[in-house]
């Protein structure tokens, strides 16, 4: 391919038009030309376009069940060279069809884009070694993306645990918050002291987000609210009570209060279920928290929500019934699932959450006899994913 025929976007000065052209070409070019275009645009000044570039590389590297080929190896090698600020080999540039002198400089923005793209590397152990130095880089954005990439590449490794421990002590609050969220995903309750230390040195939004992470850690591990130091727990309950008044935080604050076993917050939660101007979903969330706190008013509000004309609220209430296994509402759950109404599918999913032999029997019946094909499909998927029934108990040929 001649230099004049290279796939570039340099001739388009308008950022949005350049991004639109990128998307247009990626949908129509052959793979070799798509990769060439992605390589030459790594350092584009428009952040949204660089996001598309990173996603484009990930799609090229994650092609279903196909085994990595020589082109995948070349893509990863090029991205790794950008991240590490080293020169790609002649073999790599030849495989990609891109003259070395036309490749973008390994600027900070190009390195960040390459790091995000490498989240899709089919060679995780090799790639995580290359990005490791970025975890200590002076640039916070590079450290942030290196942390995210490490989590995506080696999610179940001891190495990630050690990386998260270091990140919890990072000077960048956003990195600390993301580190707590990664720890929550893995249920690493041994890191609670580091959570509390991080929370103590942060303020404002960042501190609140770590508080929410503490609540999620309790929910996603063997940790219990009583394991928290009393002073820290009391401070977090007060913080979440204040956060109830700030709608972007209300849902997370409600959940955190339940996880902190905040009995002293029940009056506030009851007021949310009765608020005239409160969003119905938040009312259901508050009712779920009251259920978790053992307050009977939670089920009373769920009873009303299940009959609400607001489909979002009634649907969410159905899922709460299933997740909390509220026996009081089980017959209604079954009736809705078996019926021909808007929430038959949601009730089917709630039955899967509810679990047990009775729910399995109902789901088996739904998988074979329900009049809605989508409900039959959901019931079958639920049986396979959640309840592992006898494979001969339903007709697997009805999935259409």
mmCIF file with all atom_site columns, C-alpha atoms in Angstrom, residues 8 23 35 72 74 90 95 97 167 227 251 261 272 336 344 381 390:
data_model
loop_
_atom_site.group_PDB
_atom_site.id
_atom_site.type_symbol
_atom_site.label_atom_id
_atom_site.label_alt_id
_atom_site.label_comp_id
_atom_site.label_asym_id
_atom_site.label_entity_id
_atom_site.label_seq_id
_atom_site.pdbx_PDB_ins_code
_atom_site.Cartn_x
_atom_site.Cartn_y
_atom_site.Cartn_z
_atom_site.occupancy
_atom_site.B_iso_or_equiv
_atom_site.pdbx_formal_charge
_atom_site.auth_seq_id
_atom_site.auth_comp_id
_atom_site.auth_asym_id
_atom_site.auth_atom_id
_atom_site.pdbx_PDB_model_num
ATOM 1  C CA . UNK A 1 8   ? -5.772  8.503   8.119  1.00 0.00 ? 8   UNK A CA 1
ATOM 2  C CA . UNK A 1 23  ? -17.025 5.318   12.813 1.00 0.00 ? 23  UNK A CA 1
ATOM 3  C CA . UNK A 1 35  ? -6.175  -1.645  12.118 1.00 0.00 ? 35  UNK A CA 1
ATOM 4  C CA . UNK A 1 72  ? -3.258  -9.827  17.006 1.00 0.00 ? 72  UNK A CA 1
ATOM 5  C CA . UNK A 1 74  ? 1.446   -7.337  16.111 1.00 0.00 ? 74  UNK A CA 1
ATOM 6  C CA . UNK A 1 90  ? 10.264  -3.594  11.853 1.00 0.00 ? 90  UNK A CA 1
ATOM 7  C CA . UNK A 1 95  ? 2.679   -6.813  9.764  1.00 0.00 ? 95  UNK A CA 1
ATOM 8  C CA . UNK A 1 97  ? 1.232   -2.124  7.137  1.00 0.00 ? 97  UNK A CA 1
ATOM 9  C CA . UNK A 1 167 ? -3.632  2.102   44.934 1.00 0.00 ? 167 UNK A CA 1
ATOM 10 C CA . UNK A 1 227 ? -16.937 -5.545  62.550 1.00 0.00 ? 227 UNK A CA 1
ATOM 11 C CA . UNK A 1 251 ? -30.053 5.277   46.301 1.00 0.00 ? 251 UNK A CA 1
ATOM 12 C CA . UNK A 1 261 ? -27.418 -1.992  60.048 1.00 0.00 ? 261 UNK A CA 1
ATOM 13 C CA . UNK A 1 272 ? -38.772 8.424   51.953 1.00 0.00 ? 272 UNK A CA 1
ATOM 14 C CA . UNK A 1 336 ? -47.852 -12.585 37.692 1.00 0.00 ? 336 UNK A CA 1
ATOM 15 C CA . UNK A 1 344 ? -44.560 -11.720 33.404 1.00 0.00 ? 344 UNK A CA 1
ATOM 16 C CA . UNK A 1 381 ? -32.287 -19.565 30.967 1.00 0.00 ? 381 UNK A CA 1
ATOM 17 C CA . UNK A 1 390 ? -32.957 -32.163 35.871 1.00 0.00 ? 390 UNK A CA 1
#
